[in-house]
Amino acid sequence: MVAEWKEFLWDVPEERVALWGHCQTLFVRYSFPALQAGLFFLKHAEVVEKDLPARELHEMLLLSLQWLSGLITQSNPVYLLHLLREIETRVWLLAVESEAQVKSEGDFALTISSRELGTGKSFNIIDRTANIIMKMDNHINAMRIKTSEKNDARENNQTHHKISQVVDASFSTNAGGSSKTKRRAKGLAPSRRPLMDTTEKCTDSEDGFAAPNFRNDLHLLDENLRIEASFSRWEERVGPEELERAVLSLLEFGQISAAKQLQNKLSPGHIPPEFVLVDAGLKLAAISTPSNEVRISMLDEDVRFVIQSYNILINHHVVDPLEVLESLTTIFMEGSGRGLCKRIIAVVKGANVLGLSFAEAFDKQPIELLQLLSLKAQDSFEEANLLVQTHSMPAASIAQVLAESFLKGLLAAHRGGYMDSQKEEGPAPLLWRFSDFLKWAELCPSEPEIGHALMRLVITGQEIPHACEVELLILSHHFYKSSACLDGVDVLVALAATRVEAYVSEGDFPCLARLITGVGNFHTLNFILGILIENGQLVLLLQKFSAAADTNTGTAEAVRGFRMAVLTTLKQFNPNDLDAFAMVYNHFDMKHETASLLESRAEQASQQWFLRYDKDQNEDLLDSMRYFIEAAEVHSSIDAGNKTHAACARASLVSLQIRMPDFQWLNLSETNARRALVEQSRFQEALIVAEAYGLNQPSEWALVLWNQMLKPELTEQFVAEFVAVLPLHPSMLADLARFYRAEVAARGDQSQFSVWLTGGGLPAEWAKYLWRSFRCLLKRTRDLRLRLQLATVATGFVDVIDACIKALDRVPENAGPLVLRKGHGGAYLPLM
């Protein structure tokens, strides 16, 4: 079976552990001989020693030691005592090595073989080994006492022989018995591990089964001798160095009694100096609680001897026991008691904070001390940190202590009314704030274990208020997410989904909002957003998110994710609630989206006005104008000048619609907007239309001005207002000059008619009106060259042309060749 296992499943550690556990179960079930069972584990431990980790090898040797000592079969040892002690030393070395590996890995996952047989209680490797070896020693001592009592009883029976026997016969009989006993003892001497007490089997010489059993025992002993020859190296490898290393390693891990027992078993004449230092340290620790100074004369004699021997610098009159303890730490060698001294110091400091004596604190398990320190919260973090650093504690146990302390703080805060404001200090000294728990969580080497412990409180807890339950779920999700424990995240999300129904049924929407904003898994818990929005809890949702972002790590990515989730949910469940969208935009400072929403709401309000039967009711138009103005303000805050100008123009157009409701100004097509612009006789209305519909270009204004040319009074006023706001663009003036020339050329032969068209035709003095209006434009043109060009193109403005030529000191193009002379003042004058 072992060969097949090695061939197929040997590379899987769990399968190897299952193999040895399966063998152990079979040996116990079928009452396998103790010697063969023990040698089985011993043989395989010898073969695979270099391939297996120390923890598995330790378990195999520990099983072998229990079989060979007769502990499992409750019989006499089947191995010589000094060989059992050598295996015990090897077991202690492997136990210490395994414990060091477990502590360095920070993982206390126990295998099946690391549990006490018959119970589900788990021990660490050192404690479990000490427990088993103590049972083994007690069993060996009990068997020794039992054997001695049987020997005494047998000797007493032999004294009741008949007195009437002949002295010689009696002497010969006794001599024969002695020789038989000697032969039996001589036959047993080579075998260091008798399977059972053969003395009991040979006492009844009259029993017919004595001879076969005796032959079977001799055969088994011979076979054991052959098997034993291959394991003689166990005697060679365990020497004084290994013994000292095992003893000091036990001392390092705090197994003081086990270290002394092992030393007394194998080398009683030698006492390592570390034992003296440890005893002195324990005596100092006993007087270190409560923390105070004591006179040196009050110290124990051994403590004073240690202080003098190692030249520890202290005051001659008083001494601080804790300072002396810290000095002892430097005297111990690394791995030979220094760790124990540090643990003693950690216990002393923790006991002083808790107000306990050292003896009471030292008798407690480290996890119990941590639990008491956690209830002190802000006052005991340093002591708890030192305790965790110096003691080996399972990560799951640390996480459980922290989770339970946090729950106690939550319940106290809930009763005291501190839950709504995470910035409050809370009921000291209980631990309950997020920042405090994150600080204490650094004590646990495994973040997933913290998540498991918190979620386990939610699953198994009874009568936990919803507000406290939500905080546990949020913290659990935080540690699952930070440690990338995806399975934990999935289970937690599924658990949170089952809790939602209870919250909704009780109308506990604040807890729902706190849950979704605290967890932050908006994609999976999107249905919670829908529940809150449908029930009109958007304001509450935004408030809870702001509080969570302030107290926790509210990154830009988290804010962006929440914003997108809320907007998506709004579009899905309530797309027409523009107030809700505006609330979200304003909350997250989304200016572009806010301005766009305001403009759309303005257009929606104007559409509602058009649907009204009574156009005199202009409340909708006022709302539309207000929305456009607000949109312009938002655009101006983000330096969007063009959009700001456009929003203002549309607001002005709405005001125009309010002032002149008889004409439709809003929602005009491009053609109708251009027609409305051309027909305007006042510049202000024309400018509003032009800016609102994007027609504020020189080519568009040329048509507007030309439409005013037959009304000189209106043209002068229009141009005066135009020039105050807009420049007279050269291209626009050039278009007007061409229009003027073409019009004069086309209508010149009809000047004899007073009115050439009836019913709105040109007036009788149309040429005079055109000339006057265009002259107004020429007068407003400040550029002399442009004015000269316009007058030339338009024709009929000889005086303007001459004035421009004179001002420019320019010779007319149609003039003949001239002879110039230099006149007075430096000017050249024509001679002809």
Coordinates of N, CA, C and O in Angstrom, one line a residue, residues 694-762:
G694 N -27.4 81.7 -34.2 CA -26.1 81.6 -34.9 C -26.0 82.3 -36.2 O -25.3 81.8 -37.1
L695 N -26.6 83.5 -36.3 CA -26.6 84.2 -37.6 C -25.8 85.5 -37.4 O -25.9 86.4 -38.3
N696 N -25.0 85.6 -36.4 CA -24.2 86.8 -36.2 C -22.9 86.8 -37.0 O -21.8 86.8 -36.5
Q697 N -23.1 86.9 -38.4 CA -22.0 87.0 -39.4 C -22.2 88.2 -40.2 O -23.3 88.7 -40.5
P698 N -21.1 88.8 -40.8 CA -21.2 90.0 -41.6 C -22.2 89.8 -42.8 O -22.9 90.8 -43.2
S699 N -22.1 88.7 -43.5 CA -23.0 88.5 -44.6 C -24.5 88.5 -44.3 O -25.3 89.0 -45.1
E700 N -24.8 88.1 -43.0 CA -26.2 88.1 -42.6 C -26.6 89.5 -42.3 O -27.8 90.0 -42.6
W701 N -25.7 90.3 -41.7 CA -26.1 91.7 -41.3 C -26.2 92.6 -42.6 O -26.9 93.6 -42.5
A702 N -25.5 92.2 -43.7 CA -25.6 93.0 -44.9 C -27.1 93.1 -45.4 O -27.6 94.2 -45.8
L703 N -27.8 92.0 -45.3 CA -29.2 91.9 -45.8 C -30.0 92.7 -44.8 O -31.0 93.4 -45.2
V704 N -29.7 92.6 -43.5 CA -30.5 93.4 -42.5 C -30.4 94.9 -42.8 O -31.4 95.6 -42.8
L705 N -29.2 95.4 -43.0 CA -29.0 96.8 -43.2 C -29.6 97.2 -44.5 O -30.1 98.3 -44.7
W706 N -29.5 96.4 -45.6 CA -30.0 96.8 -46.9 C -31.5 96.9 -46.8 O -32.1 97.7 -47.5
N707 N -32.1 96.1 -45.9 CA -33.6 96.2 -45.7 C -34.0 97.5 -45.1 O -35.2 97.9 -45.2
Q708 N -33.1 98.2 -44.5 CA -33.4 99.5 -43.8 C -33.0 100.7 -44.7 O -33.2 101.8 -44.3
M709 N -32.5 100.5 -45.9 CA -31.9 101.6 -46.7 C -32.9 102.6 -47.1 O -32.6 103.8 -47.3
L710 N -34.1 102.2 -47.3 CA -35.2 103.2 -47.8 C -35.8 104.0 -46.7 O -36.7 104.8 -46.9
K711 N -35.3 103.7 -45.4 CA -35.7 104.5 -44.3 C -34.5 105.1 -43.6 O -34.0 104.5 -42.7
P712 N -34.1 106.3 -44.1 CA -32.9 106.9 -43.6 C -32.9 107.1 -42.0 O -31.8 106.9 -41.4
E713 N -34.0 107.5 -41.5 CA -34.0 107.7 -40.1 C -33.8 106.4 -39.3 O -33.0 106.4 -38.3
L714 N -34.4 105.4 -39.7 CA -34.2 104.1 -39.1 C -32.8 103.5 -39.3 O -32.2 103.0 -38.4
T715 N -32.3 103.8 -40.5 CA -31.0 103.3 -40.8 C -29.9 104.0 -39.9 O -29.0 103.3 -39.4
E716 N -30.1 105.3 -39.8 CA -29.1 106.0 -38.9 C -29.1 105.5 -37.5 O -28.1 105.3 -36.9
Q717 N -30.3 105.3 -36.9 CA -30.4 104.8 -35.6 C -29.9 103.4 -35.5 O -29.2 103.0 -34.6
F718 N -30.2 102.5 -36.5 CA -29.8 101.1 -36.5 C -28.3 101.0 -36.6 O -27.6 100.3 -35.8
V719 N -27.7 101.9 -37.5 CA -26.2 101.8 -37.7 C -25.5 102.4 -36.4 O -24.5 101.8 -36.0
A720 N -26.1 103.4 -35.8 CA -25.5 103.9 -34.6 C -25.4 102.8 -33.5 O -24.4 102.6 -32.8
E721 N -26.5 102.1 -33.3 CA -26.5 101.0 -32.3 C -25.6 99.9 -32.7 O -25.0 99.2 -31.9
F722 N -25.6 99.6 -34.0 CA -24.8 98.5 -34.5 C -23.3 98.8 -34.3 O -22.6 97.9 -33.8
V723 N -22.9 100.0 -34.6 CA -21.5 100.4 -34.4 C -21.1 100.3 -32.9 O -19.9 100.0 -32.6
A724 N -22.0 100.6 -32.0 CA -21.7 100.6 -30.6 C -21.4 99.1 -30.1 O -20.8 99.0 -29.1
V725 N -21.9 98.1 -30.9 CA -21.8 96.7 -30.4 C -20.9 96.0 -31.3 O -20.0 95.2 -30.9
L726 N -21.1 96.1 -32.6 CA -20.4 95.3 -33.6 C -19.5 96.2 -34.5 O -19.9 97.3 -34.8
P727 N -18.5 95.7 -35.1 CA -17.7 96.4 -36.1 C -18.3 96.4 -37.4 O -19.1 95.4 -37.8
L728 N -18.1 97.4 -38.2 CA -18.6 97.4 -39.6 C -17.5 96.7 -40.5 O -16.5 97.2 -40.8
H729 N -17.9 95.5 -40.7 CA -16.9 94.6 -41.4 C -16.7 95.0 -42.9 O -17.7 95.4 -43.5
P730 N -15.5 95.1 -43.4 CA -15.3 95.5 -44.8 C -16.1 94.7 -45.8 O -16.7 95.2 -46.8
S731 N -16.2 93.3 -45.6 CA -17.0 92.5 -46.6 C -18.4 92.9 -46.6 O -19.1 92.9 -47.6
M732 N -19.0 93.2 -45.4 CA -20.4 93.6 -45.3 C -20.6 94.9 -46.0 O -21.6 95.1 -46.8
L733 N -19.7 95.9 -45.8 CA -19.9 97.2 -46.5 C -19.7 97.0 -48.0 O -20.4 97.7 -48.8
A734 N -18.8 96.1 -48.4 CA -18.6 95.9 -49.9 C -19.9 95.3 -50.5 O -20.3 95.7 -51.6
D735 N -20.5 94.4 -49.8 CA -21.8 93.8 -50.3 C -22.8 94.9 -50.4 O -23.6 95.0 -51.4
L736 N -22.9 95.8 -49.4 CA -23.9 96.9 -49.4 C -23.6 97.9 -50.6 O -24.5 98.4 -51.3
A737 N -22.3 98.1 -50.9 CA -22.0 99.0 -52.0 C -22.4 98.4 -53.3 O -22.9 99.1 -54.2
R738 N -22.2 97.1 -53.5 CA -22.6 96.4 -54.7 C -24.1 96.4 -54.8 O -24.7 96.6 -55.9
F739 N -24.8 96.2 -53.7 CA -26.3 96.2 -53.7 C -26.7 97.6 -54.2 O -27.7 97.7 -55.0
Y740 N -26.1 98.6 -53.7 CA -26.5 100.0 -54.0 C -26.3 100.3 -55.5 O -27.2 100.9 -56.1
R741 N -25.2 99.9 -56.0 CA -24.9 100.2 -57.4 C -25.8 99.5 -58.3 O -26.3 100.0 -59.3
A742 N -26.1 98.2 -58.0 CA -27.0 97.4 -58.8 C -28.4 98.0 -58.7 O -29.1 98.0 -59.8
E743 N -28.8 98.5 -57.6 CA -30.2 99.0 -57.4 C -30.3 100.3 -58.2 O -31.4 100.5 -58.9
V744 N -29.3 101.1 -58.1 CA -29.4 102.4 -58.8 C -29.4 102.2 -60.3 O -30.1 102.9 -61.1
A745 N -28.5 101.3 -60.7 CA -28.5 101.0 -62.2 C -29.8 100.4 -62.7 O -30.2 100.7 -63.8
A746 N -30.4 99.6 -61.9 CA -31.7 99.0 -62.3 C -32.9 99.9 -62.3 O -33.8 99.8 -63.1
R747 N -32.9 100.9 -61.4 CA -34.1 101.7 -61.2 C -33.8 103.2 -61.8 O -34.7 104.0 -61.6
G748 N -32.7 103.4 -62.4 CA -32.4 104.8 -62.8 C -33.4 105.3 -63.9 O -33.7 106.5 -63.8
D749 N -33.8 104.5 -64.9 CA -34.7 105.0 -65.9 C -36.1 105.2 -65.5 O -37.0 105.6 -66.3
Q750 N -36.5 104.9 -64.3 CA -37.8 105.0 -63.8 C -38.0 106.2 -62.9 O -39.0 106.2 -62.1
S751 N -37.0 107.1 -62.9 CA -37.1 108.2 -61.9 C -38.2 109.2 -62.2 O -38.5 110.0 -61.4
Q752 N -38.7 109.2 -63.5 CA -39.7 110.1 -63.8 C -41.1 109.8 -63.2 O -42.0 110.6 -63.1
F753 N -41.2 108.5 -62.8 CA -42.5 108.1 -62.2 C -42.4 108.5 -60.7 O -41.4 108.3 -60.0
S754 N -43.5 109.0 -60.2 CA -43.6 109.3 -58.8 C -43.6 108.0 -58.0 O -43.0 107.8 -57.0
V755 N -44.4 107.1 -58.5 CA -44.5 105.7 -57.8 C -44.6 104.7 -58.9 O -45.5 104.7 -59.7
W756 N -43.5 104.0 -59.1 CA -43.5 103.0 -60.2 C -44.2 101.7 -59.9 O -44.5 101.0 -60.8
L757 N -44.4 101.5 -58.6 CA -45.2 100.3 -58.3 C -46.2 100.8 -57.2 O -45.9 101.6 -56.3
T758 N -47.4 100.4 -57.4 CA -48.5 100.8 -56.4 C -48.5 99.7 -55.3 O -48.2 98.6 -55.4
G759 N -49.0 100.2 -54.2 CA -49.2 99.2 -53.0 C -47.9 98.7 -52.5 O -47.7 97.5 -52.5
G760 N -47.1 99.6 -51.9 CA -45.9 99.2 -51.3 C -44.7 99.3 -52.2 O -43.6 98.8 -51.8
G761 N -44.7 100.0 -53.3 CA -43.6 100.1 -54.1 C -42.6 101.2 -53.6 O -42.8 101.7 -52.5
L762 N -41.6 101.5 -54.4 CA -40.6 102.4 -54.0 C -41.2 103.8 -53.9 O -42.1 104.2 -54.7

